Coordinates of C-alpha atoms and ligand atoms in Angstrom, one line a residue:
M70 CA 77.7 -31.8 -48.2
I71 CA 73.9 -32.3 -48.1
V72 CA 71.6 -31.2 -45.3
K73 CA 67.9 -31.6 -44.5
V74 CA 66.3 -28.5 -43.1
S75 CA 62.8 -28.8 -41.5
K76 CA 60.3 -26.0 -41.1
T77 CA 61.4 -24.0 -38.0
A78 CA 59.0 -21.8 -36.1
G79 CA 61.7 -19.6 -34.7
V80 CA 65.3 -19.3 -33.4
H81 CA 66.0 -18.5 -29.8
G82 CA 68.8 -17.7 -27.4
E83 CA 72.3 -16.2 -27.9
L84 CA 74.6 -16.4 -30.8
L85 CA 78.3 -15.7 -30.5
V86 CA 79.6 -13.9 -33.5
S87 CA 83.1 -14.8 -34.9
G88 CA 85.8 -12.6 -36.3
S89 CA 85.5 -11.1 -39.7
K90 CA 86.4 -13.3 -42.7
N91 CA 87.0 -10.3 -45.0
A92 CA 89.3 -8.6 -42.5
S93 CA 91.2 -11.8 -41.4
L94 CA 92.1 -12.8 -45.0
P95 CA 94.1 -9.6 -45.8
A96 CA 95.4 -9.5 -42.2
L97 CA 97.1 -12.9 -42.7
C98 CA 98.7 -11.6 -45.9
A99 CA 99.9 -8.5 -44.1
S100 CA 102.2 -10.9 -42.2
L101 CA 104.3 -11.0 -45.3
L102 CA 105.3 -7.3 -44.8
T103 CA 107.6 -8.1 -41.9
K104 CA 110.2 -10.7 -40.8
E105 CA 108.8 -10.6 -37.3
W106 CA 106.0 -12.6 -35.7
L107 CA 102.5 -11.2 -36.2
T108 CA 99.7 -12.3 -33.8
L109 CA 96.1 -12.1 -35.0
E110 CA 93.3 -12.7 -32.5
N111 CA 89.7 -13.5 -33.2
V112 CA 90.4 -15.2 -36.5
P113 CA 87.3 -17.3 -37.6
L114 CA 87.7 -21.0 -38.1
I115 CA 86.4 -21.3 -41.7
D116 CA 87.5 -23.0 -44.9
D117 CA 88.8 -19.8 -46.6
I118 CA 91.2 -19.2 -43.7
D119 CA 92.4 -22.8 -43.9
K120 CA 93.1 -22.3 -47.6
M121 CA 94.9 -19.0 -47.0
L122 CA 97.1 -20.6 -44.3
K123 CA 97.9 -23.5 -46.7
I124 CA 99.0 -21.0 -49.4
L125 CA 101.1 -19.0 -46.9
K126 CA 102.8 -22.2 -45.7
S127 CA 103.5 -23.2 -49.3
I128 CA 105.5 -20.0 -49.8
G129 CA 107.5 -20.6 -46.6
C130 CA 105.5 -18.9 -43.8
E131 CA 105.3 -20.7 -40.4
Y132 CA 102.4 -20.4 -38.1
T133 CA 100.4 -21.7 -35.1
L134 CA 96.7 -21.6 -34.7
E135 CA 95.2 -21.9 -31.2
N136 CA 91.8 -20.7 -29.9
H137 CA 91.2 -18.3 -32.8
T138 CA 94.7 -16.8 -32.5
V139 CA 97.1 -17.1 -35.4
R140 CA 100.8 -16.4 -34.8
I141 CA 102.5 -16.2 -38.1
R142 CA 106.0 -15.3 -39.4
S143 CA 107.5 -15.0 -42.9
A144 CA 111.2 -15.1 -42.5
N145 CA 112.0 -15.4 -46.2
P146 CA 108.9 -16.0 -48.3
S147 CA 109.0 -17.1 -51.9
Y148 CA 107.6 -14.7 -54.5
K149 CA 106.2 -17.6 -56.5
V150 CA 102.8 -18.7 -55.4
L151 CA 102.1 -21.8 -57.4
T152 CA 99.8 -23.9 -55.2
E153 CA 96.3 -24.6 -56.6
E154 CA 94.5 -23.1 -53.5
V155 CA 95.2 -19.7 -55.1
G156 CA 92.3 -20.4 -57.6
D157 CA 89.9 -21.5 -54.8
I158 CA 89.6 -18.3 -53.0
R159 CA 89.1 -14.7 -54.0
A160 CA 91.3 -13.2 -51.2
S161 CA 94.4 -14.9 -52.7
Y162 CA 94.8 -11.6 -54.7
Y163 CA 96.1 -10.0 -51.4
L164 CA 99.2 -12.1 -51.8
M165 CA 100.0 -9.9 -54.8
G166 CA 100.0 -6.6 -52.9
A167 CA 101.8 -8.2 -49.9
L168 CA 104.5 -9.9 -51.9
L169 CA 105.1 -6.8 -54.1
S170 CA 105.7 -5.0 -50.8
R171 CA 108.1 -7.5 -49.4
K172 CA 109.8 -8.9 -52.5
K173 CA 109.0 -6.3 -55.2
K174 CA 107.8 -9.1 -57.4
V175 CA 105.3 -11.9 -57.5
L176 CA 104.4 -14.8 -59.8
I177 CA 100.8 -16.0 -59.0
G178 CA 97.7 -17.6 -60.5
Y179 CA 94.3 -15.9 -60.8
P180 CA 92.1 -15.7 -57.8
G181 CA 88.8 -17.8 -57.5
G182 CA 85.9 -17.3 -55.1
C183 CA 82.2 -17.1 -55.5
N184 CA 80.7 -16.6 -58.9
L185 CA 78.8 -13.3 -58.5
G186 CA 78.7 -12.4 -62.2
S187 CA 81.7 -10.6 -63.5
R188 CA 84.6 -10.3 -61.0
P189 CA 87.6 -8.8 -62.8
I190 CA 90.8 -7.7 -61.1
D191 CA 91.5 -4.8 -63.5
F192 CA 91.4 -2.2 -60.7
H193 CA 94.0 -4.1 -58.7
L194 CA 96.3 -4.4 -61.8
K195 CA 95.9 -0.7 -62.7
A196 CA 96.8 0.2 -59.1
F197 CA 99.9 -1.9 -59.3
R198 CA 100.9 -0.3 -62.6
D199 CA 100.3 3.2 -61.1
L200 CA 102.6 2.2 -58.2
G201 CA 105.4 1.5 -60.7
F202 CA 105.0 -2.2 -61.2
R203 CA 105.0 -4.0 -64.6
V204 CA 102.2 -6.5 -65.0
T205 CA 102.6 -9.4 -67.5
E206 CA 99.8 -12.0 -67.9
N207 CA 99.7 -15.2 -69.9
G208 CA 96.1 -16.3 -69.1
Q209 CA 97.3 -18.7 -66.4
F210 CA 99.8 -16.7 -64.3
L211 CA 100.4 -13.0 -63.5
H212 CA 104.0 -11.9 -63.2
I213 CA 104.4 -8.5 -61.6
V214 CA 107.7 -6.8 -61.1
Y215 CA 108.8 -3.3 -59.7
E216 CA 110.1 -1.0 -62.3
G217 CA 110.3 2.1 -60.1
T218 CA 108.2 4.6 -62.1
K219 CA 105.7 5.3 -59.4
K220 CA 102.9 7.8 -59.6
H221 CA 102.0 9.8 -56.5
R222 CA 98.3 9.5 -57.0
L223 CA 96.1 6.7 -58.0
R224 CA 92.3 6.8 -58.4
F225 CA 89.9 3.9 -58.4
A226 CA 87.1 4.1 -61.0
K227 CA 84.8 2.5 -58.5
E228 CA 85.0 1.8 -54.7
T229 CA 86.8 -1.5 -54.4
V230 CA 87.5 -3.3 -51.1
G231 CA 90.1 -5.7 -52.5
G232 CA 91.7 -3.1 -54.8
T233 CA 92.1 -0.6 -51.9
I234 CA 93.6 -3.1 -49.6
N235 CA 96.0 -4.3 -52.3
A236 CA 97.1 -0.7 -53.1
L237 CA 97.7 -0.2 -49.3
L238 CA 99.7 -3.4 -49.0
A239 CA 101.8 -2.6 -52.2
S240 CA 102.5 1.0 -51.4
C241 CA 103.2 1.2 -47.7
R242 CA 106.9 0.3 -48.1
L243 CA 107.4 2.2 -51.3
E244 CA 109.4 5.5 -51.2
G245 CA 107.5 8.7 -51.1
T246 CA 103.9 9.5 -50.3
T247 CA 101.0 7.9 -52.3
L248 CA 97.5 9.3 -52.4
I249 CA 94.7 6.7 -53.0
E250 CA 91.6 8.4 -54.3
N251 CA 88.0 7.1 -54.3
A252 CA 89.2 4.5 -51.8
S253 CA 86.9 2.0 -50.1
L254 CA 86.4 2.8 -46.5
E255 CA 84.4 -0.4 -45.5
P256 CA 85.0 -1.3 -41.8
E257 CA 87.2 -4.2 -42.9
V258 CA 89.5 -1.8 -44.9
L259 CA 89.7 0.4 -41.8
D260 CA 90.6 -2.7 -39.7
I261 CA 93.5 -3.4 -42.0
I262 CA 94.7 0.2 -41.9
E263 CA 94.7 0.0 -38.1
L264 CA 96.7 -3.3 -38.3
L265 CA 99.2 -1.9 -40.9
N266 CA 99.7 1.3 -38.8
K267 CA 100.4 -0.8 -35.7
M268 CA 103.0 -2.6 -37.8
G269 CA 104.7 0.7 -38.5
A270 CA 103.0 1.9 -41.7
K271 CA 102.0 5.6 -42.1
I272 CA 98.5 5.5 -43.5
E273 CA 96.1 8.5 -42.9
R274 CA 92.5 9.1 -43.9
K275 CA 92.0 12.4 -45.7
P276 CA 88.7 14.1 -46.4
G277 CA 86.7 12.8 -49.4
R278 CA 87.6 9.1 -49.3
V279 CA 91.3 9.7 -49.9
L280 CA 94.0 7.6 -48.2
S281 CA 97.5 9.0 -47.8
V282 CA 100.3 6.4 -47.5
A283 CA 103.8 7.7 -46.5
G284 CA 106.2 5.0 -47.4
V285 CA 108.4 3.5 -44.6
A286 CA 111.4 1.2 -45.0
K287 CA 110.4 -1.5 -42.6
L288 CA 107.4 -2.9 -40.8
K289 CA 107.4 -4.8 -37.5
G290 CA 105.3 -7.5 -35.8
T291 CA 102.4 -6.7 -33.6
T292 CA 99.3 -8.1 -32.0
H293 CA 95.9 -7.2 -33.4
K294 CA 92.3 -8.4 -32.6
I295 CA 90.2 -8.8 -35.8
L296 CA 87.0 -6.9 -36.1
F297 CA 83.7 -8.9 -35.5
D298 CA 82.1 -10.4 -38.7
R299 CA 79.2 -8.0 -39.5
M300 CA 78.1 -10.3 -42.3
E301 CA 77.8 -13.3 -39.9
A302 CA 76.0 -11.1 -37.4
G303 CA 73.7 -9.7 -40.1
S304 CA 73.0 -13.2 -41.5
Y305 CA 71.8 -14.5 -38.2
M306 CA 69.8 -11.3 -37.6
L307 CA 68.0 -11.8 -41.0
L308 CA 67.5 -15.5 -40.2
A309 CA 65.7 -14.6 -36.9
S310 CA 63.6 -12.0 -38.7
S311 CA 62.6 -14.6 -41.3
L312 CA 61.1 -17.0 -38.8
P313 CA 57.9 -15.6 -37.1
N314 CA 58.5 -16.9 -33.5
S315 CA 62.2 -15.9 -33.0
N316 CA 63.9 -14.1 -30.1
L317 CA 67.6 -14.1 -30.8
T318 CA 70.5 -12.0 -29.5
V319 CA 73.8 -11.8 -31.5
Y320 CA 76.9 -10.6 -29.7
P321 CA 79.6 -9.2 -29.5
V322 CA 79.0 -6.6 -32.2
E323 CA 79.4 -2.9 -32.8
E324 CA 75.9 -1.4 -33.5
S325 CA 77.4 1.5 -35.4
L326 CA 78.7 -0.8 -38.1
L327 CA 75.2 -2.5 -38.6
R328 CA 73.0 0.6 -38.6
T329 CA 71.7 0.2 -42.1
V330 CA 71.0 -3.5 -41.6
I331 CA 69.2 -2.7 -38.4
S332 CA 67.2 0.1 -40.0
V333 CA 66.1 -2.1 -43.0
I334 CA 65.1 -4.9 -40.6
R335 CA 63.1 -2.4 -38.5
S336 CA 61.3 -1.1 -41.5
T337 CA 59.8 -4.6 -42.0
K338 CA 58.2 -4.2 -38.5
T339 CA 60.7 -6.6 -36.9
K340 CA 61.7 -5.5 -33.4
V341 CA 65.4 -4.8 -33.0
K342 CA 66.9 -3.8 -29.6
V343 CA 70.5 -2.8 -29.0
T344 CA 72.0 -3.2 -25.6
G345 CA 75.7 -2.5 -25.4
D346 CA 77.5 -4.9 -27.7
A347 CA 74.4 -7.1 -28.2
I348 CA 71.5 -6.9 -30.7
N349 CA 68.2 -8.6 -30.0
I350 CA 65.8 -9.5 -32.8
K351 CA 62.1 -10.3 -32.0
S352 CA 60.5 -11.3 -35.2
A353 CA 57.1 -10.1 -36.2
E354 CA 54.1 -12.2 -37.2
N355 CA 53.7 -10.3 -40.5
L356 CA 56.4 -8.3 -42.3
K357 CA 56.1 -5.1 -44.3
P358 CA 57.6 -5.1 -47.8
V359 CA 60.6 -2.8 -48.3
N360 CA 62.7 -1.3 -51.2
V361 CA 66.4 -1.6 -50.5
L362 CA 69.4 -0.1 -52.3
I363 CA 72.6 -2.2 -51.9
G364 CA 75.9 -0.3 -52.2
P365 CA 79.3 0.2 -50.5
Y366 CA 79.3 0.9 -46.7
P367 CA 77.3 2.6 -45.2
F368 CA 74.6 1.2 -47.6
F369 CA 73.0 -2.2 -47.0
P370 CA 75.8 -4.7 -47.8
T371 CA 75.8 -6.9 -50.9
D372 CA 76.9 -9.9 -48.8
L373 CA 73.5 -9.9 -47.1
Q374 CA 71.4 -9.3 -50.3
Q375 CA 70.6 -13.0 -50.9
I376 CA 69.5 -13.6 -47.3
L377 CA 67.4 -10.5 -47.3
S378 CA 65.7 -11.6 -50.5
V379 CA 64.7 -14.8 -48.7
M380 CA 63.3 -13.0 -45.7
L381 CA 61.3 -10.7 -47.9
L382 CA 59.4 -13.7 -49.4
R383 CA 57.5 -13.4 -46.2
A384 CA 56.6 -9.7 -46.5
E385 CA 53.0 -8.8 -47.4
G386 CA 53.4 -7.2 -50.8
E387 CA 56.1 -6.4 -53.3
S388 CA 59.7 -5.7 -52.2
L389 CA 62.5 -4.5 -54.5
I390 CA 66.2 -4.9 -54.1
E391 CA 68.8 -3.2 -56.3
D392 CA 72.4 -4.5 -55.8
T393 CA 74.7 -1.9 -57.3
V394 CA 77.9 -3.7 -56.2
F395 CA 77.2 -7.2 -57.6
P396 CA 74.0 -7.1 -59.7
G397 CA 74.8 -10.6 -61.0
R398 CA 74.6 -12.1 -57.4
I399 CA 71.4 -13.9 -58.2
S400 CA 72.2 -17.6 -58.0
H401 CA 69.6 -18.0 -55.2
I402 CA 66.6 -16.9 -57.4
G403 CA 66.3 -20.1 -59.5
E404 CA 66.6 -22.2 -56.3
L405 CA 63.9 -20.2 -54.4
K406 CA 61.6 -20.7 -57.3
K407 CA 61.9 -24.5 -56.9
L408 CA 60.4 -23.9 -53.4
G409 CA 57.5 -21.8 -54.8
G410 CA 59.2 -18.4 -54.2
R411 CA 57.7 -15.6 -56.3
I412 CA 61.0 -13.8 -57.0
E413 CA 62.4 -12.5 -60.3
F414 CA 65.4 -10.6 -61.5
D415 CA 64.4 -7.7 -63.7
G416 CA 67.5 -7.3 -65.9
S417 CA 66.2 -4.0 -67.5
Q418 CA 66.3 -2.3 -64.1
N419 CA 68.9 -4.4 -62.4
R420 CA 66.7 -5.2 -59.5
I421 CA 65.2 -8.2 -57.7
V422 CA 61.4 -8.2 -57.4
I423 CA 60.0 -10.3 -54.5
H424 CA 56.4 -11.2 -53.7
Q425 CA 54.9 -12.8 -50.6
S426 CA 55.1 -16.6 -51.1
R427 CA 54.3 -19.7 -49.2
L428 CA 57.4 -21.9 -49.6
K429 CA 57.1 -25.7 -49.9
G430 CA 60.1 -28.0 -49.2
S431 CA 62.0 -29.4 -52.2
R432 CA 65.5 -30.2 -53.3
I433 CA 67.8 -27.2 -53.9
K434 CA 71.4 -26.4 -54.5
A435 CA 73.7 -23.8 -52.9
H436 CA 75.8 -22.1 -55.6
D437 CA 77.9 -19.8 -53.5
L438 CA 78.6 -18.8 -49.9
R439 CA 75.8 -16.3 -49.2
C440 CA 73.4 -18.2 -51.4
A441 CA 74.0 -21.2 -49.2
F442 CA 73.1 -19.4 -46.0
G443 CA 70.0 -17.8 -47.7
L444 CA 68.8 -21.2 -48.9
L445 CA 69.2 -22.7 -45.4
V446 CA 67.0 -19.8 -44.1
A447 CA 64.5 -20.6 -46.9
G448 CA 64.4 -24.3 -45.9
G449 CA 63.5 -23.2 -42.3
M450 CA 60.6 -21.1 -43.7
A451 CA 59.3 -23.8 -46.1
D452 CA 56.6 -26.3 -45.2
N453 CA 57.8 -29.8 -44.5
S454 CA 61.5 -30.3 -45.2
T455 CA 64.0 -29.1 -47.7
I456 CA 67.2 -30.8 -48.9
V457 CA 70.0 -28.5 -49.6
E458 CA 73.0 -29.7 -51.7
N459 CA 76.5 -28.1 -51.9
V460 CA 76.3 -26.8 -48.4
E461 CA 80.1 -26.9 -48.2
N462 CA 79.9 -23.4 -49.7
V463 CA 78.6 -22.1 -46.3
L464 CA 81.7 -23.5 -44.5
R465 CA 83.9 -21.1 -46.6
G466 CA 82.7 -18.1 -44.6
Y467 CA 80.7 -19.2 -41.5
E468 CA 82.3 -20.8 -38.5
N469 CA 80.6 -24.0 -37.3
P470 CA 77.3 -23.1 -39.0
L471 CA 75.5 -26.3 -38.3
Q472 CA 76.4 -26.3 -34.7
K473 CA 75.5 -22.6 -34.3
L474 CA 72.2 -23.1 -36.1
K475 CA 71.3 -26.1 -34.0
S476 CA 72.2 -24.3 -30.8
I477 CA 69.5 -21.7 -31.5
G478 CA 66.8 -24.3 -32.3
F479 CA 67.1 -24.3 -36.1
L480 CA 66.1 -27.7 -37.4
I481 CA 69.0 -28.9 -39.6
E482 CA 70.9 -32.1 -39.9
E483 CA 73.6 -33.4 -42.2
I484 CA 72.5 -36.4 -44.3
Ligands
EPU156 N1 85.5 -4.5 -59.5 C1 86.0 -4.4 -60.8 N2 87.3 -4.6 -61.0 C2 88.2 -4.9 -60.0 C3 87.7 -5.0 -58.7 C4 86.3 -4.8 -58.5 O1 85.2 -4.1 -61.8 O2 89.4 -5.1 -60.3 C5 84.1 -4.2 -59.3 C6 83.3 -5.4 -58.8 O3 82.9 -6.2 -59.9 C7 82.2 -4.8 -58.0 C8 82.9 -3.6 -57.3 O4 84.0 -3.3 -58.2 O5 81.2 -4.4 -58.8 C9 83.3 -3.8 -55.9 O6 84.0 -5.0 -55.7 P1 85.1 -5.1 -54.6 O7 86.4 -5.0 -55.2 O8 84.8 -4.2 -53.5 O9 84.9 -6.6 -54.1 P2 86.0 -7.7 -53.7 O10 87.1 -7.0 -53.1 O11 86.2 -8.6 -54.8 C10 85.1 -8.0 -51.3 C11 84.6 -9.2 -50.5 C12 83.3 -9.7 -50.9 C13 82.3 -8.5 -50.8 C14 82.9 -7.3 -51.6 C15 82.0 -6.0 -51.4 C16 86.7 -10.4 -49.8 C17 87.6 -11.5 -50.0 N3 85.6 -10.3 -50.6 O12 85.2 -8.5 -52.6 O13 82.9 -10.7 -50.1 O14 81.1 -8.9 -51.4 O15 84.2 -7.0 -51.1 O16 81.9 -5.7 -50.1 O17 86.9 -9.5 -49.0 C18 81.5 -12.5 -49.4 O18 82.0 -12.4 -48.3 O19 80.5 -13.2 -49.7 C19 82.1 -11.7 -50.5 C20 81.9 -12.0 -51.8

């Protein structure tokens, strides 16, 4: 998909935020933990969800999707996940934890997803081994089977969203209590814990980022409304801040989950006003440069790093970003240079250095999901018009992006 983006003075009006991609994907996999129907509301209509539903159907799940509500049931799923979509999305690794819980075994290919530098799944596999599963790999498929030699504690070397959720899925129906140490407590992980507990799991938060999982024999169906997508909300907030004449309100959101994003945006002199479940951004004529450290929640999120980099091309001075989660998430840098962006990756310090730049329209390519959104924003900032190729990447994680962007006055058309 190729789009033409024209210089846009500002975005205006109200933007309805969809449900969270990164909470919906594991929530769909959690349906495998019960024979009963699970109802998930506020599921975003994006390509990654389509792919996940296709995979679930391929292993025997039945579902309906209407008005962002998925009703899904897995009466007798296959433990063999052989469809090619597994390699298209990152979140297919949640089928491992979910099927290990339900069938005590899984045969599955390797997950795909955005290329953000190195993205191993060693933490997931170590967690499965600690939970008593034997993992065999042949370079193409993973075969994981329960052997019953479970440890009662497992510890992640680094906070991992996917690893934590997989450990929860795999352990909540195992006998005895498991402690998961150095767990990720991102809002999306907490949303999955809430869902699993509604399904009958016994997961408790303990002090010091420890999760205690008391195994139960059986889980049941329930209804759960997925958390809002804080990355989509943040993306549009950064878009509005990047264009000098913007006045945009995003809703419905929980301000408490966007505090760092709000505070970074405010520190550039952009006006941010919170009213109930809505956040209004009034952009500033000139932006102040900032230094931002990216880390696990509650730090500024890595998923918004590329879009923040674009916005800071407008700040009067030097800005620095250090992404400690995915330091290799830098596919946008080469493309921004084609527009005249003065932005470099300093590998010795693992940081992105950004200087104020006047962008000029050119032809650029979106290499991954967040890079794609960031490049659209850059196109709106650049003089004349910018052609962006590979925009299908944005459809993986943003619902109706072209329609939403047009509705707030962003000048974009598919060509
Ligand atoms: N890591 C390992 N080994 C592992 C797993 C992770 O070394 O087995 C490292 C990663 O390389 C990274 C860190 O641990 O340095 C944390 O990665 P994490 O496991 O938390 O990332 P993830 O589960 O693969 C999810 C989201 C990402 C988001 C990250 C961080 C999904 C499907 N993906 O990835 O979302 O950036 O958490 O919040 O939930 C996106 O939406 O654009 C996206 C990439």
